[in-house]
PDB file of C-alpha atoms and ligand atoms in Angstrom:
ATOM      1  CA  MET L   1     -71.840 -83.714 269.188  1.00  0.00           C
ATOM      2  CA  LEU L   2     -72.200 -86.375 266.475  1.00  0.00           C
ATOM      3  CA  LYS L   3     -69.198 -88.625 266.063  1.00  0.00           C
ATOM      4  CA  ILE L   4     -67.777 -89.654 262.701  1.00  0.00           C
ATOM      5  CA  SER L   5     -65.051 -92.043 261.595  1.00  0.00           C
ATOM      6  CA  ILE L   6     -63.297 -91.629 258.260  1.00  0.00           C
ATOM      7  CA  ILE L   7     -62.411 -94.803 256.343  1.00  0.00           C
ATOM      8  CA  GLY L   8     -59.855 -94.038 253.621  1.00  0.00           C
ATOM      9  CA  CYS L   9     -57.274 -91.319 254.250  1.00  0.00           C
ATOM     10  CA  GLY L  10     -56.478 -90.210 250.690  1.00  0.00           C
ATOM     11  CA  ALA L  11     -57.449 -87.055 248.792  1.00  0.00           C
ATOM     12  CA  ILE L  12     -61.082 -86.772 249.921  1.00  0.00           C
ATOM     13  CA  GLY L  13     -60.740 -88.283 253.408  1.00  0.00           C
ATOM     14  CA  THR L  14     -57.946 -85.834 254.226  1.00  0.00           C
ATOM     15  CA  GLU L  15     -59.949 -82.771 253.111  1.00  0.00           C
ATOM     16  CA  ILE L  16     -63.034 -83.899 255.039  1.00  0.00           C
ATOM     17  CA  ALA L  17     -60.890 -84.433 258.150  1.00  0.00           C
ATOM     18  CA  LYS L  18     -59.424 -80.925 257.775  1.00  0.00           C
ATOM     19  CA  ALA L  19     -62.953 -79.495 257.440  1.00  0.00           C
ATOM     20  CA  THR L  20     -63.964 -81.178 260.724  1.00  0.00           C
ATOM     21  CA  ASP L  21     -60.777 -79.913 262.387  1.00  0.00           C
ATOM     22  CA  LYS L  22     -61.645 -76.331 261.368  1.00  0.00           C
ATOM     23  CA  LYS L  23     -65.248 -76.870 262.582  1.00  0.00           C
ATOM     24  CA  ILE L  24     -66.594 -76.192 259.085  1.00  0.00           C
ATOM     25  CA  ILE L  25     -68.375 -79.521 259.608  1.00  0.00           C
ATOM     26  CA  PRO L  26     -69.640 -79.540 263.218  1.00  0.00           C
ATOM     27  CA  VAL L  27     -68.795 -83.111 264.224  1.00  0.00           C
ATOM     28  CA  GLU L  28     -66.272 -84.904 266.376  1.00  0.00           C
ATOM     29  CA  LEU L  29     -63.815 -86.918 264.291  1.00  0.00           C
ATOM     30  CA  VAL L  30     -63.198 -89.876 266.598  1.00  0.00           C
ATOM     31  CA  SER L  31     -61.214 -92.238 264.402  1.00  0.00           C
ATOM     32  CA  VAL L  32     -59.571 -92.677 261.020  1.00  0.00           C
ATOM     33  CA  TYR L  33     -58.694 -95.920 259.275  1.00  0.00           C
ATOM     34  CA  ASP L  34     -56.784 -96.808 256.117  1.00  0.00           C
ATOM     35  CA  ILE L  35     -55.528-100.164 254.841  1.00  0.00           C
ATOM     36  CA  ILE L  36     -52.176 -98.362 254.548  1.00  0.00           C
ATOM     37  CA  PRO L  37     -51.635 -97.234 258.179  1.00  0.00           C
ATOM     38  CA  GLU L  38     -49.074 -94.541 257.192  1.00  0.00           C
ATOM     39  CA  LYS L  39     -51.842 -92.724 255.300  1.00  0.00           C
ATOM     40  CA  ALA L  40     -53.891 -92.542 258.488  1.00  0.00           C
ATOM     41  CA  TYR L  41     -50.909 -91.261 260.493  1.00  0.00           C
ATOM     42  CA  ASP L  42     -50.109 -88.688 257.776  1.00  0.00           C
ATOM     43  CA  LEU L  43     -53.699 -87.463 257.956  1.00  0.00           C
ATOM     44  CA  ILE L  44     -53.802 -87.006 261.725  1.00  0.00           C
ATOM     45  CA  SER L  45     -50.474 -85.146 261.638  1.00  0.00           C
ATOM     46  CA  LEU L  46     -52.283 -82.401 259.668  1.00  0.00           C
ATOM     47  CA  LEU L  47     -54.932 -81.803 262.355  1.00  0.00           C
ATOM     48  CA  LYS L  48     -54.524 -78.961 264.842  1.00  0.00           C
ATOM     49  CA  ASN L  49     -57.645 -79.036 267.021  1.00  0.00           C
ATOM     50  CA  SER L  50     -58.695 -82.662 267.143  1.00  0.00           C
ATOM     51  CA  SER L  51     -57.048 -85.954 267.975  1.00  0.00           C
ATOM     52  CA  PRO L  52     -58.830 -88.945 266.453  1.00  0.00           C
ATOM     53  CA  ILE L  53     -57.345 -92.366 267.021  1.00  0.00           C
ATOM     54  CA  VAL L  54     -55.884 -94.391 264.183  1.00  0.00           C
ATOM     55  CA  ALA L  55     -58.113 -97.458 264.252  1.00  0.00           C
ATOM     56  CA  GLU L  56     -56.496-100.874 263.998  1.00  0.00           C
ATOM     57  CA  ASN L  57     -59.228-102.164 261.751  1.00  0.00           C
ATOM     58  CA  LEU L  58     -62.441-101.169 260.030  1.00  0.00           C
ATOM     59  CA  ILE L  59     -64.692-102.749 262.680  1.00  0.00           C
ATOM     60  CA  GLN L  60     -63.115-100.722 265.499  1.00  0.00           C
ATOM     61  CA  SER L  61     -63.528 -97.534 263.474  1.00  0.00           C
ATOM     62  CA  VAL L  62     -67.206 -98.263 262.741  1.00  0.00           C
ATOM     63  CA  LYS L  63     -68.001 -99.091 266.373  1.00  0.00           C
ATOM     64  CA  LEU L  64     -66.645 -95.778 267.653  1.00  0.00           C
ATOM     65  CA  CYS L  65     -68.875 -93.422 265.625  1.00  0.00           C
ATOM     66  CA  ASP L  66     -72.458 -92.435 264.773  1.00  0.00           C
ATOM     67  CA  ILE L  67     -71.845 -91.955 261.028  1.00  0.00           C
ATOM     68  CA  VAL L  68     -69.189 -93.811 259.029  1.00  0.00           C
ATOM     69  CA  VAL L  69     -67.681 -91.626 256.299  1.00  0.00           C
ATOM     70  CA  GLU L  70     -66.301 -93.807 253.494  1.00  0.00           C
ATOM     71  CA  CYS L  71     -63.630 -92.278 251.222  1.00  0.00           C
ATOM     72  CA  ALA L  72     -61.827 -95.468 250.225  1.00  0.00           C
ATOM     73  CA  SER L  73     -63.141 -97.908 247.592  1.00  0.00           C
ATOM     74  CA  GLN L  74     -66.163 -99.938 246.513  1.00  0.00           C
ATOM     75  CA  THR L  75     -64.881-102.928 248.500  1.00  0.00           C
ATOM     76  CA  ALA L  76     -64.642-100.763 251.614  1.00  0.00           C
ATOM     77  CA  VAL L  77     -68.300 -99.695 251.200  1.00  0.00           C
ATOM     78  CA  LYS L  78     -69.330-103.360 251.106  1.00  0.00           C
ATOM     79  CA  GLU L  79     -67.249-104.170 254.206  1.00  0.00           C
ATOM     80  CA  ILE L  80     -68.587-101.122 256.062  1.00  0.00           C
ATOM     81  CA  ALA L  81     -72.228-101.937 255.206  1.00  0.00           C
ATOM     82  CA  GLU L  82     -71.816-105.475 256.552  1.00  0.00           C
ATOM     83  CA  VAL L  83     -70.607-104.157 259.923  1.00  0.00           C
ATOM     84  CA  ALA L  84     -72.377-100.795 260.264  1.00  0.00           C
ATOM     85  CA  PHE L  85     -76.039-101.608 259.587  1.00  0.00           C
ATOM     86  CA  PRO L  86     -76.443-104.367 262.214  1.00  0.00           C
ATOM     87  CA  LEU L  87     -74.940-101.831 264.673  1.00  0.00           C
ATOM     88  CA  LYS L  88     -77.555 -99.234 263.516  1.00  0.00           C
ATOM     89  CA  LYS L  89     -74.946 -96.819 262.114  1.00  0.00           C
ATOM     90  CA  ASP L  90     -75.620 -94.604 259.115  1.00  0.00           C
ATOM     91  CA  ILE L  91     -73.050 -94.363 256.333  1.00  0.00           C
ATOM     92  CA  PHE L  92     -71.877 -91.489 254.117  1.00  0.00           C
ATOM     93  CA  VAL L  93     -70.510 -92.896 250.870  1.00  0.00           C
ATOM     94  CA  LEU L  94     -68.071 -91.470 248.317  1.00  0.00           C
ATOM     95  CA  SER L  95     -67.434 -94.665 246.324  1.00  0.00           C
ATOM     96  CA  ILE L  96     -71.014 -94.493 245.083  1.00  0.00           C
ATOM     97  CA  GLY L  97     -70.426 -97.101 242.365  1.00  0.00           C
ATOM     98  CA  ALA L  98     -70.647 -99.642 245.212  1.00  0.00           C
ATOM     99  CA  LEU L  99     -74.352 -98.886 245.614  1.00  0.00           C
ATOM    100  CA  VAL L 100     -74.850-100.074 242.021  1.00  0.00           C
ATOM    101  CA  THR L 101     -72.373-102.984 242.107  1.00  0.00           C
ATOM    102  CA  TYR L 102     -73.692-104.298 245.434  1.00  0.00           C
ATOM    103  CA  SER L 103     -77.353-103.422 245.095  1.00  0.00           C
ATOM    104  CA  TRP L 104     -78.119-105.291 248.368  1.00  0.00           C
ATOM    105  CA  ILE L 105     -76.507-102.434 250.333  1.00  0.00           C
ATOM    106  CA  LEU L 106     -79.491-100.089 249.991  1.00  0.00           C
ATOM    107  CA  ARG L 107     -81.929-102.927 250.781  1.00  0.00           C
ATOM    108  CA  SER L 108     -79.884-103.864 253.855  1.00  0.00           C
ATOM    109  CA  ALA L 109     -79.848-100.238 255.069  1.00  0.00           C
ATOM    110  CA  GLU L 110     -83.640-100.144 254.805  1.00  0.00           C
ATOM    111  CA  LYS L 111     -83.985-103.457 256.643  1.00  0.00           C
ATOM    112  CA  PHE L 112     -81.895-102.175 259.575  1.00  0.00           C
ATOM    113  CA  GLY L 113     -83.462 -98.669 259.528  1.00  0.00           C
ATOM    114  CA  CYS L 114     -80.179 -96.972 258.556  1.00  0.00           C
ATOM    115  CA  ARG L 115     -79.494 -94.099 256.158  1.00  0.00           C
ATOM    116  CA  VAL L 116     -77.061 -94.073 253.242  1.00  0.00           C
ATOM    117  CA  TYR L 117     -75.990 -90.540 252.335  1.00  0.00           C
ATOM    118  CA  PHE L 118     -74.018 -89.511 249.271  1.00  0.00           C
ATOM    119  CA  PRO L 119     -72.890 -86.168 247.787  1.00  0.00           C
ATOM    120  CA  SER L 120     -73.603 -84.897 244.261  1.00  0.00           C
ATOM    121  CA  GLY L 121     -69.906 -85.195 243.340  1.00  0.00           C
ATOM    122  CA  ALA L 122     -68.359 -83.436 240.382  1.00  0.00           C
ATOM    123  CA  VAL L 123     -71.547 -82.660 238.441  1.00  0.00           C
ATOM    124  CA  ALA L 124     -74.295 -80.052 238.321  1.00  0.00           C
ATOM    125  CA  GLY L 125     -78.003 -80.484 237.716  1.00  0.00           C
ATOM    126  CA  LEU L 126     -79.062 -83.298 240.068  1.00  0.00           C
ATOM    127  CA  ASP L 127     -81.819 -81.083 241.497  1.00  0.00           C
ATOM    128  CA  GLY L 128     -83.414 -80.833 238.024  1.00  0.00           C
ATOM    129  CA  LEU L 129     -82.947 -84.563 237.391  1.00  0.00           C
ATOM    130  CA  LYS L 130     -84.635 -85.409 240.695  1.00  0.00           C
ATOM    131  CA  ALA L 131     -87.569 -83.140 239.874  1.00  0.00           C
ATOM    132  CA  ALA L 132     -87.887 -84.622 236.374  1.00  0.00           C
ATOM    133  CA  THR L 133     -88.364 -88.143 237.817  1.00  0.00           C
ATOM    134  CA  PHE L 134     -91.818 -87.065 238.959  1.00  0.00           C
ATOM    135  CA  GLY L 135     -92.779 -86.733 235.271  1.00  0.00           C
ATOM    136  CA  LYS L 136     -91.739 -88.914 232.324  1.00  0.00           C
ATOM    137  CA  ILE L 137     -88.025 -89.053 231.453  1.00  0.00           C
ATOM    138  CA  LYS L 138     -87.064 -90.161 227.950  1.00  0.00           C
ATOM    139  CA  ASP L 139     -83.279 -90.166 228.245  1.00  0.00           C
ATOM    140  CA  VAL L 140     -80.452 -89.489 230.677  1.00  0.00           C
ATOM    141  CA  ILE L 141     -77.060 -89.408 228.981  1.00  0.00           C
ATOM    142  CA  LEU L 142     -73.759 -88.777 230.766  1.00  0.00           C
ATOM    143  CA  THR L 143     -70.703 -87.963 228.676  1.00  0.00           C
ATOM    144  CA  THR L 144     -67.490 -88.005 230.694  1.00  0.00           C
ATOM    145  CA  ARG L 145     -64.260 -86.690 229.168  1.00  0.00           C
ATOM    146  CA  LYS L 146     -61.009 -87.197 231.005  1.00  0.00           C
ATOM    147  CA  PRO L 147     -57.383 -86.492 230.106  1.00  0.00           C
ATOM    148  CA  ALA L 148     -56.119 -89.509 228.137  1.00  0.00           C
ATOM    149  CA  ARG L 149     -53.237 -90.035 230.559  1.00  0.00           C
ATOM    150  CA  THR L 150     -55.582 -90.177 233.581  1.00  0.00           C
ATOM    151  CA  LEU L 151     -57.913 -92.641 231.878  1.00  0.00           C
ATOM    152  CA  LEU L 152     -55.514 -94.842 229.896  1.00  0.00           C
ATOM    153  CA  GLY L 153     -52.209 -94.242 231.695  1.00  0.00           C
ATOM    154  CA  LYS L 154     -50.614 -93.169 228.384  1.00  0.00           C
ATOM    155  CA  ASP L 155     -50.745 -90.391 225.788  1.00  0.00           C
ATOM    156  CA  ILE L 156     -52.758 -90.779 222.570  1.00  0.00           C
ATOM    157  CA  LYS L 157     -52.981 -88.511 219.513  1.00  0.00           C
ATOM    158  CA  LYS L 158     -56.749 -88.441 218.823  1.00  0.00           C
ATOM    159  CA  GLU L 159     -59.648 -88.586 221.259  1.00  0.00           C
ATOM    160  CA  LYS L 160     -60.969 -92.093 221.805  1.00  0.00           C
ATOM    161  CA  VAL L 161     -64.346 -93.352 223.033  1.00  0.00           C
ATOM    162  CA  VAL L 162     -63.307 -95.922 225.598  1.00  0.00           C
ATOM    163  CA  PHE L 163     -66.785 -96.909 226.706  1.00  0.00           C
ATOM    164  CA  GLU L 164     -70.377 -96.606 225.592  1.00  0.00           C
ATOM    165  CA  GLY L 165     -73.150 -98.447 227.408  1.00  0.00           C
ATOM    166  CA  THR L 166     -75.315 -98.367 230.525  1.00  0.00           C
ATOM    167  CA  ALA L 167     -74.299 -96.875 233.859  1.00  0.00           C
ATOM    168  CA  LYS L 168     -74.425-100.370 235.362  1.00  0.00           C
ATOM    169  CA  GLU L 169     -71.753-101.607 232.931  1.00  0.00           C
ATOM    170  CA  ALA L 170     -69.704 -98.395 233.284  1.00  0.00           C
ATOM    171  CA  VAL L 171     -69.486 -98.732 237.053  1.00  0.00           C
ATOM    172  CA  GLN L 172     -68.219-102.310 236.737  1.00  0.00           C
ATOM    173  CA  LYS L 173     -65.644-101.516 234.033  1.00  0.00           C
ATOM    174  CA  PHE L 174     -64.381 -98.178 235.472  1.00  0.00           C
ATOM    175  CA  PRO L 175     -64.927 -98.501 239.253  1.00  0.00           C
ATOM    176  CA  VAL L 176     -62.530 -95.708 240.197  1.00  0.00           C
ATOM    177  CA  ASN L 177     -63.416 -93.218 237.485  1.00  0.00           C
ATOM    178  CA  ILE L 178     -67.154 -93.345 237.199  1.00  0.00           C
ATOM    179  CA  ASN L 179     -68.884 -92.631 240.478  1.00  0.00           C
ATOM    180  CA  VAL L 180     -70.732 -89.859 238.680  1.00  0.00           C
ATOM    181  CA  ALA L 181     -72.587 -92.442 236.547  1.00  0.00           C
ATOM    182  CA  ALA L 182     -73.721 -94.210 239.699  1.00  0.00           C
ATOM    183  CA  THR L 183     -74.850 -90.982 241.357  1.00  0.00           C
ATOM    184  CA  ILE L 184     -76.911 -89.912 238.348  1.00  0.00           C
ATOM    185  CA  SER L 185     -78.499 -93.370 238.122  1.00  0.00           C
ATOM    186  CA  LEU L 186     -79.500 -93.429 241.755  1.00  0.00           C
ATOM    187  CA  VAL L 187     -81.028 -89.942 241.613  1.00  0.00           C
ATOM    188  CA  GLY L 188     -82.628 -90.484 238.182  1.00  0.00           C
ATOM    189  CA  ILE L 189     -83.882 -93.501 236.230  1.00  0.00           C
ATOM    190  CA  GLY L 190     -81.594 -96.271 237.484  1.00  0.00           C
ATOM    191  CA  PRO L 191     -78.327 -97.855 236.318  1.00  0.00           C
ATOM    192  CA  LYS L 192     -79.836-100.003 233.559  1.00  0.00           C
ATOM    193  CA  LYS L 193     -81.539 -97.075 231.769  1.00  0.00           C
ATOM    194  CA  THR L 194     -78.931 -94.330 232.255  1.00  0.00           C
ATOM    195  CA  LYS L 195     -76.607 -94.110 229.245  1.00  0.00           C
ATOM    196  CA  VAL L 196     -72.899 -93.376 229.615  1.00  0.00           C
ATOM    197  CA  LYS L 197     -70.127 -92.450 227.196  1.00  0.00           C
ATOM    198  CA  ILE L 198     -66.516 -92.144 228.392  1.00  0.00           C
ATOM    199  CA  VAL L 199     -63.993 -90.333 226.203  1.00  0.00           C
ATOM    200  CA  ALA L 200     -60.203 -90.208 226.624  1.00  0.00           C
ATOM    201  CA  ASP L 201     -59.201 -86.785 225.341  1.00  0.00           C
ATOM    202  CA  PRO L 202     -55.517 -85.910 224.760  1.00  0.00           C
ATOM    203  CA  LYS L 203     -56.265 -82.167 224.545  1.00  0.00           C
ATOM    204  CA  ILE L 204     -57.859 -81.535 227.941  1.00  0.00           C
ATOM    205  CA  LYS L 205     -56.457 -81.146 231.448  1.00  0.00           C
ATOM    206  CA  LYS L 206     -59.818 -81.136 233.239  1.00  0.00           C
ATOM    207  CA  ASN L 207     -62.383 -83.861 233.999  1.00  0.00           C
ATOM    208  CA  ILE L 208     -65.509 -82.829 232.087  1.00  0.00           C
ATOM    209  CA  HIS L 209     -68.974 -84.220 232.850  1.00  0.00           C
ATOM    210  CA  GLU L 210     -71.937 -83.356 230.619  1.00  0.00           C
ATOM    211  CA  ILE L 211     -75.435 -84.499 231.527  1.00  0.00           C
ATOM    212  CA  GLU L 212     -78.313 -84.362 229.070  1.00  0.00           C
ATOM    213  CA  ILE L 213     -81.810 -85.110 230.322  1.00  0.00           C
ATOM    214  CA  THR L 214     -84.892 -85.137 228.089  1.00  0.00           C
ATOM    215  CA  GLY L 215     -88.438 -85.761 229.182  1.00  0.00           C
ATOM    216  CA  ASP L 216     -91.953 -84.377 229.148  1.00  0.00           C
ATOM    217  CA  PHE L 217     -90.645 -81.335 231.062  1.00  0.00           C
ATOM    218  CA  GLY L 218     -88.300 -80.363 228.191  1.00  0.00           C
ATOM    219  CA  LYS L 219     -84.512 -80.637 228.211  1.00  0.00           C
ATOM    220  CA  ILE L 220     -81.664 -80.006 230.663  1.00  0.00           C
ATOM    221  CA  LYS L 221     -78.010 -79.843 229.670  1.00  0.00           C
ATOM    222  CA  THR L 222     -75.253 -79.289 232.218  1.00  0.00           C
ATOM    223  CA  ARG L 223     -71.472 -79.255 231.851  1.00  0.00           C
ATOM    224  CA  ALA L 224     -68.949 -79.255 234.688  1.00  0.00           C
ATOM    225  CA  GLU L 225     -65.286 -78.631 233.831  1.00  0.00           C
ATOM    226  CA  ASN L 226     -63.449 -79.952 236.841  1.00  0.00           C
ATOM    227  CA  VAL L 227     -59.976 -79.153 238.057  1.00  0.00           C
ATOM    228  CA  PRO L 228     -58.373 -82.401 239.303  1.00  0.00           C
ATOM    229  CA  SER L 229     -57.597 -82.683 243.000  1.00  0.00           C
ATOM    230  CA  LEU L 230     -53.952 -81.989 243.864  1.00  0.00           C
ATOM    231  CA  LEU L 231     -53.653 -85.217 245.840  1.00  0.00           C
ATOM    232  CA  ASN L 232     -55.365 -87.499 243.299  1.00  0.00           C
ATOM    233  CA  PRO L 233     -55.737 -86.479 239.617  1.00  0.00           C
ATOM    234  CA  LYS L 234     -58.535 -89.041 239.137  1.00  0.00           C
ATOM    235  CA  THR L 235     -60.655 -87.139 241.663  1.00  0.00           C
ATOM    236  CA  SER L 236     -62.179 -83.781 240.786  1.00  0.00           C
ATOM    237  CA  TYR L 237     -61.742 -81.023 243.366  1.00  0.00           C
ATOM    238  CA  LEU L 238     -65.490 -80.272 243.156  1.00  0.00           C
ATOM    239  CA  ALA L 239     -66.205 -83.846 244.355  1.00  0.00           C
ATOM    240  CA  THR L 240     -64.241 -83.087 247.532  1.00  0.00           C
ATOM    241  CA  LEU L 241     -66.074 -79.799 248.026  1.00  0.00           C
ATOM    242  CA  SER L 242     -69.440 -81.479 247.447  1.00  0.00           C
ATOM    243  CA  ALA L 243     -68.578 -84.107 250.081  1.00  0.00           C
ATOM    244  CA  ILE L 244     -67.776 -81.376 252.625  1.00  0.00           C
ATOM    245  CA  SER L 245     -70.947 -79.456 251.752  1.00  0.00           C
ATOM    246  CA  GLU L 246     -73.249 -82.518 251.905  1.00  0.00           C
ATOM    247  CA  LEU L 247     -71.751 -83.920 255.120  1.00  0.00           C
ATOM    248  CA  LYS L 248     -72.164 -80.510 256.772  1.00  0.00           C
ATOM    249  CA  TYR L 249     -75.814 -80.419 255.608  1.00  0.00           C
ATOM    250  CA  VAL L 250     -76.455 -83.967 256.866  1.00  0.00           C
ATOM    251  CA  VAL L 251     -75.005 -83.464 260.355  1.00  0.00           C
ATOM    252  CA  GLU L 252     -76.649 -80.072 260.833  1.00  0.00           C
ATOM    253  CA  ASN L 253     -80.032 -81.577 259.931  1.00  0.00           C
ATOM    254  CA  ILE L 254     -79.566 -84.567 262.225  1.00  0.00           C
ATOM    255  CA  LYS L 255     -78.748 -82.108 265.012  1.00  0.00           C
ATOM    256  CA  LYS L 256     -81.869 -80.013 264.299  1.00  0.00           C
ATOM    257  CA  LYS L 257     -83.974 -83.150 264.659  1.00  0.00           C
ATOM    258  CA  GLY L 258     -82.354 -83.559 268.079  1.00  0.00           C
ATOM    259  CA  LYS L 259     -80.834 -86.972 267.402  1.00  0.00           C
TER     260      LYS L 259
HETATM  261  N1  LIG W 301     -68.698 -89.542 244.511  1.00  0.00           N
HETATM  262  C1  LIG W 301     -67.878 -88.954 243.682  1.00  0.00           C
HETATM  263  O1  LIG W 301     -68.274 -88.144 242.848  1.00  0.00           O
HETATM  264  C2  LIG W 301     -66.434 -89.290 243.753  1.00  0.00           C
HETATM  265  C3  LIG W 301     -65.485 -88.441 243.192  1.00  0.00           C
HETATM  266  C4  LIG W 301     -64.153 -88.772 243.316  1.00  0.00           C
HETATM  267  C5  LIG W 301     -63.764 -89.934 243.953  1.00  0.00           C
HETATM  268  N2  LIG W 301     -64.717 -90.757 244.461  1.00  0.00           N
HETATM  269  C6  LIG W 301     -64.363 -92.021 245.138  1.00  0.00           C
HETATM  270  O2  LIG W 301     -64.066 -91.735 246.483  1.00  0.00           O
HETATM  271  C7  LIG W 301     -63.072 -92.654 246.960  1.00  0.00           C
HETATM  272  C8  LIG W 301     -61.912 -91.855 247.562  1.00  0.00           C
HETATM  273  O3  LIG W 301     -61.344 -91.021 246.577  1.00  0.00           O
HETATM  274  P1  LIG W 301     -59.917 -90.353 246.807  1.00  0.00           P
HETATM  275  O4  LIG W 301     -59.661 -89.454 245.672  1.00  0.00           O
HETATM  276  O5  LIG W 301     -59.829 -89.830 248.204  1.00  0.00           O
HETATM  277  O6  LIG W 301     -58.982 -91.650 246.666  1.00  0.00           O
HETATM  278  P2  LIG W 301     -57.470 -91.840 247.177  1.00  0.00           P
HETATM  279  O7  LIG W 301     -56.908 -92.934 246.343  1.00  0.00           O
HETATM  280  O8  LIG W 301     -56.766 -90.552 247.222  1.00  0.00           O
HETATM  281  O9  LIG W 301     -57.658 -92.377 248.674  1.00  0.00           O
HETATM  282  C9  LIG W 301     -58.273 -93.609 248.977  1.00  0.00           C
HETATM  283  C10 LIG W 301     -57.669 -94.134 250.277  1.00  0.00           C
HETATM  284  O10 LIG W 301     -58.458 -95.235 250.718  1.00  0.00           O
HETATM  285  C11 LIG W 301     -57.588 -96.279 251.133  1.00  0.00           C
HETATM  286  N3  LIG W 301     -58.311 -97.541 250.987  1.00  0.00           N
HETATM  287  C12 LIG W 301     -58.577 -98.227 249.861  1.00  0.00           C
HETATM  288  N4  LIG W 301     -59.312 -99.317 250.133  1.00  0.00           N
HETATM  289  C13 LIG W 301     -59.511 -99.320 251.466  1.00  0.00           C
HETATM  290  C14 LIG W 301     -60.203-100.190 252.358  1.00  0.00           C
HETATM  291  N5  LIG W 301     -60.819-101.315 251.927  1.00  0.00           N
HETATM  292  N6  LIG W 301     -60.215 -99.884 253.676  1.00  0.00           N
HETATM  293  C15 LIG W 301     -59.579 -98.777 254.128  1.00  0.00           C
HETATM  294  N7  LIG W 301     -58.914 -97.919 253.334  1.00  0.00           N
HETATM  295  C16 LIG W 301     -58.874 -98.189 252.020  1.00  0.00           C
HETATM  296  C17 LIG W 301     -56.351 -96.149 250.265  1.00  0.00           C
HETATM  297  O11 LIG W 301     -55.222 -96.722 250.881  1.00  0.00           O
HETATM  298  C18 LIG W 301     -56.230 -94.632 250.126  1.00  0.00           C
HETATM  299  O12 LIG W 301     -55.433 -94.052 251.126  1.00  0.00           O
HETATM  300  C19 LIG W 301     -62.653 -93.508 245.747  1.00  0.00           C
HETATM  301  O13 LIG W 301     -63.350 -94.736 245.751  1.00  0.00           O
HETATM  302  C20 LIG W 301     -63.106 -92.687 244.564  1.00  0.00           C
HETATM  303  O14 LIG W 301     -63.433 -93.484 243.446  1.00  0.00           O
HETATM  304  C21 LIG W 301     -66.031 -90.438 244.396  1.00  0.00           C
END
């Protein structure tokens, strides 16, 4: 059975670990690591059928597994890539903004013959976007609306556009909130051409992502109204579910290929 380690034991890492424990994802969870050790111990206390170790550091966690599952931060992705690729380990990334911020990561994976997997996150329509790249795309525009308190840490009376620019700039200015911009860029026309608008909205309780794609194929518009995760209001619950779904797909396919 394939072995995974989870780096980052917060909202998403915990749900992925529970999905491995229930055998929804058919892998062996061998280790967990968090810069706050209590988070790692809290996570393993929730598991009933598996007993991963709490790694002392990131390097130990990477060495123990076949696929490193990152659910921590952009910095963690960078640190993992530096250790994992020379050891020929594939990585599964949640903090997708890192793949835009540190563009060397994808080049390094290729150089070492490793794979970088990532889930669709809290949006719909990436299948259509991917297909459209085989024709001519005129525009990809992401409009993200989040509750004002989540985005600004305070209440406001009227909605406020807090950012308008390219996905590349959005990822740098909102590293925690805007993984979706990075995902769309990587699947579509790249971070410098993808346009992003971020709106703080005092009237909503959900994280809303609208994608508009125009090209020689016509037009696609999608809208996902996301319930925030119970453990982390900045994370949409659908992002967690998409991580579970994609990781399950990845490991089942690796198994079919007999690796
Ligand atoms: N791809 C997507 O669509 C999407 C959606 C939501 C969140 N995310 C990203 O996924 C990551 C996890 O999200 P979450 O909601 O579980 O966050 P969270 O804050 O609930 O948990 C993150 C955990 O990682 C730990 N951590 C931070 N830096 C670390 C490091 N360098 N090494 C080890 N542990 C570290 C923290 O202590 C924390 O326990 C975040 O970067 C978030 O931005 C991606």
